Amino acid sequence: MEMPEACPVCHQTYEPEPGFYYGAMYISSGFSTAVLLGIGFLLYYLANDPPLWVYVTTVAVAVLAVTPLLFRYARAVMLYGVGGASFDPRYLSR
Ligand SMILES: [Zn+2]
């Protein structure tokens, strides 16, 4: 959960204001829902509609496994979408 205050390369601040990342919880929730629905559809069509416990177990394990990734991507989406950060290709090669 800890983040540096700013990017060591381009000095972009990572927290524009206190509590900035509360909104990222909603983005992360959306990502989790997408994972849940994706796995649900895959199980339904590829595993021929298995019993309920297979859905619950598979979705729970998958969501837990990707939560650290979703957490970081949700913060990145928040920072770029709401926080005013912008991509600068000059920093790509460093
Ligand atoms: Zn940077």
PDB file of C-alpha atoms and ligand atoms in Angstrom:
ATOM      1  CA  MET A   1       0.000   0.000   0.000  1.00  0.00           C
ATOM      2  CA  GLU A   2       2.962   2.328   0.405  1.00  0.00           C
ATOM      3  CA  MET A   3       3.958   4.525  -2.494  1.00  0.00           C
ATOM      4  CA  PRO A   4       6.822   6.965  -2.962  1.00  0.00           C
ATOM      5  CA  GLU A   5       5.793  10.633  -2.902  1.00  0.00           C
ATOM      6  CA  ALA A   6       6.954  11.231  -6.454  1.00  0.00           C
ATOM      7  CA  CYS A   7       8.410   9.422  -9.432  1.00  0.00           C
ATOM      8  CA  PRO A   8      12.202   9.254  -9.103  1.00  0.00           C
ATOM      9  CA  VAL A   9      12.617   9.810 -12.876  1.00  0.00           C
ATOM     10  CA  CYS A  10      10.138  12.510 -13.908  1.00  0.00           C
ATOM     11  CA  HIS A  11       9.180  13.824 -10.422  1.00  0.00           C
ATOM     12  CA  GLN A  12       5.431  13.406 -11.077  1.00  0.00           C
ATOM     13  CA  THR A  13       3.752  13.569  -7.671  1.00  0.00           C
ATOM     14  CA  TYR A  14       1.885  10.342  -6.817  1.00  0.00           C
ATOM     15  CA  GLU A  15      -0.622  11.880  -4.420  1.00  0.00           C
ATOM     16  CA  PRO A  16      -2.040  15.160  -5.750  1.00  0.00           C
ATOM     17  CA  GLU A  17      -4.096  15.671  -2.566  1.00  0.00           C
ATOM     18  CA  PRO A  18      -4.728  13.779   0.724  1.00  0.00           C
ATOM     19  CA  GLY A  19      -7.139  10.869   0.283  1.00  0.00           C
ATOM     20  CA  PHE A  20      -6.795  11.056  -3.477  1.00  0.00           C
ATOM     21  CA  TYR A  21      -6.913   7.277  -3.938  1.00  0.00           C
ATOM     22  CA  TYR A  22     -10.259   6.633  -2.214  1.00  0.00           C
ATOM     23  CA  GLY A  23     -11.820   6.812  -5.672  1.00  0.00           C
ATOM     24  CA  ALA A  24      -9.491   4.036  -6.829  1.00  0.00           C
ATOM     25  CA  MET A  25     -11.507   1.622  -4.667  1.00  0.00           C
ATOM     26  CA  TYR A  26     -14.439   2.033  -7.062  1.00  0.00           C
ATOM     27  CA  ILE A  27     -12.201   1.502 -10.083  1.00  0.00           C
ATOM     28  CA  SER A  28     -10.699  -1.586  -8.443  1.00  0.00           C
ATOM     29  CA  SER A  29     -14.199  -2.833  -7.689  1.00  0.00           C
ATOM     30  CA  GLY A  30     -15.057  -2.447 -11.376  1.00  0.00           C
ATOM     31  CA  PHE A  31     -11.952  -4.408 -12.349  1.00  0.00           C
ATOM     32  CA  SER A  32     -12.862  -7.174  -9.872  1.00  0.00           C
ATOM     33  CA  THR A  33     -16.365  -7.324 -11.304  1.00  0.00           C
ATOM     34  CA  ALA A  34     -14.912  -7.666 -14.805  1.00  0.00           C
ATOM     35  CA  VAL A  35     -12.714 -10.579 -13.613  1.00  0.00           C
ATOM     36  CA  LEU A  36     -15.702 -12.172 -11.903  1.00  0.00           C
ATOM     37  CA  LEU A  37     -17.906 -11.915 -14.995  1.00  0.00           C
ATOM     38  CA  GLY A  38     -15.135 -13.044 -17.338  1.00  0.00           C
ATOM     39  CA  ILE A  39     -14.384 -16.152 -15.317  1.00  0.00           C
ATOM     40  CA  GLY A  40     -18.089 -16.813 -14.848  1.00  0.00           C
ATOM     41  CA  PHE A  41     -18.698 -16.752 -18.598  1.00  0.00           C
ATOM     42  CA  LEU A  42     -15.604 -18.862 -19.293  1.00  0.00           C
ATOM     43  CA  LEU A  43     -16.679 -21.502 -16.766  1.00  0.00           C
ATOM     44  CA  TYR A  44     -20.228 -21.497 -18.062  1.00  0.00           C
ATOM     45  CA  TYR A  45     -19.265 -22.001 -21.695  1.00  0.00           C
ATOM     46  CA  LEU A  46     -15.952 -23.906 -21.474  1.00  0.00           C
ATOM     47  CA  ALA A  47     -16.640 -26.077 -18.397  1.00  0.00           C
ATOM     48  CA  ASN A  48     -20.281 -26.661 -19.344  1.00  0.00           C
ATOM     49  CA  ASP A  49     -21.902 -24.883 -16.361  1.00  0.00           C
ATOM     50  CA  PRO A  50     -20.197 -26.591 -13.379  1.00  0.00           C
ATOM     51  CA  PRO A  51     -21.731 -26.691  -9.858  1.00  0.00           C
ATOM     52  CA  LEU A  52     -21.964 -23.443  -7.873  1.00  0.00           C
ATOM     53  CA  TRP A  53     -19.007 -24.255  -5.599  1.00  0.00           C
ATOM     54  CA  VAL A  54     -16.718 -24.372  -8.669  1.00  0.00           C
ATOM     55  CA  TYR A  55     -17.801 -20.844  -9.635  1.00  0.00           C
ATOM     56  CA  VAL A  56     -17.353 -19.508  -6.108  1.00  0.00           C
ATOM     57  CA  THR A  57     -13.965 -21.164  -5.544  1.00  0.00           C
ATOM     58  CA  THR A  58     -12.535 -20.255  -8.944  1.00  0.00           C
ATOM     59  CA  VAL A  59     -13.662 -16.642  -8.791  1.00  0.00           C
ATOM     60  CA  ALA A  60     -12.452 -16.228  -5.189  1.00  0.00           C
ATOM     61  CA  VAL A  61      -9.002 -17.637  -5.970  1.00  0.00           C
ATOM     62  CA  ALA A  62      -8.681 -15.626  -9.190  1.00  0.00           C
ATOM     63  CA  VAL A  63      -9.763 -12.329  -7.624  1.00  0.00           C
ATOM     64  CA  LEU A  64      -7.422 -12.853  -4.663  1.00  0.00           C
ATOM     65  CA  ALA A  65      -4.564 -13.697  -7.037  1.00  0.00           C
ATOM     66  CA  VAL A  66      -4.984 -10.562  -9.168  1.00  0.00           C
ATOM     67  CA  THR A  67      -5.894  -8.135  -6.364  1.00  0.00           C
ATOM     68  CA  PRO A  68      -2.348  -6.672  -6.062  1.00  0.00           C
ATOM     69  CA  LEU A  69      -2.350  -6.063  -9.815  1.00  0.00           C
ATOM     70  CA  LEU A  70      -5.853  -4.553  -9.806  1.00  0.00           C
ATOM     71  CA  PHE A  71      -4.913  -2.356  -6.853  1.00  0.00           C
ATOM     72  CA  ARG A  72      -1.976  -0.841  -8.729  1.00  0.00           C
ATOM     73  CA  TYR A  73      -3.812  -0.462 -12.038  1.00  0.00           C
ATOM     74  CA  ALA A  74      -6.757   1.177 -10.296  1.00  0.00           C
ATOM     75  CA  ARG A  75      -4.371   3.719  -8.775  1.00  0.00           C
ATOM     76  CA  ALA A  76      -2.714   4.301 -12.148  1.00  0.00           C
ATOM     77  CA  VAL A  77      -6.111   4.836 -13.807  1.00  0.00           C
ATOM     78  CA  MET A  78      -7.034   7.230 -11.018  1.00  0.00           C
ATOM     79  CA  LEU A  79      -3.774   9.149 -11.346  1.00  0.00           C
ATOM     80  CA  TYR A  80      -3.975   9.436 -15.129  1.00  0.00           C
ATOM     81  CA  GLY A  81      -7.743   9.855 -15.409  1.00  0.00           C
ATOM     82  CA  VAL A  82      -8.479  12.199 -12.538  1.00  0.00           C
ATOM     83  CA  GLY A  83      -5.136  13.344 -11.148  1.00  0.00           C
ATOM     84  CA  GLY A  84      -3.934  15.126 -14.260  1.00  0.00           C
ATOM     85  CA  ALA A  85      -0.832  12.990 -14.822  1.00  0.00           C
ATOM     86  CA  SER A  86       0.167  12.643 -18.442  1.00  0.00           C
ATOM     87  CA  PHE A  87       2.348  10.225 -20.331  1.00  0.00           C
ATOM     88  CA  ASP A  88       5.625  11.681 -21.556  1.00  0.00           C
ATOM     89  CA  PRO A  89       7.541   9.476 -24.019  1.00  0.00           C
ATOM     90  CA  ARG A  90      10.795  11.328 -23.264  1.00  0.00           C
ATOM     91  CA  TYR A  91      11.066   9.231 -20.063  1.00  0.00           C
ATOM     92  CA  LEU A  92      10.600   5.855 -21.786  1.00  0.00           C
ATOM     93  CA  SER A  93      14.249   5.106 -22.465  1.00  0.00           C
ATOM     94  CA  ARG A  94      15.508   5.931 -18.959  1.00  0.00           C
TER      95      ARG A  94
HETATM   96 ZN    ZN B   1       7.855   9.087 -13.886  1.00  0.00          ZN
END
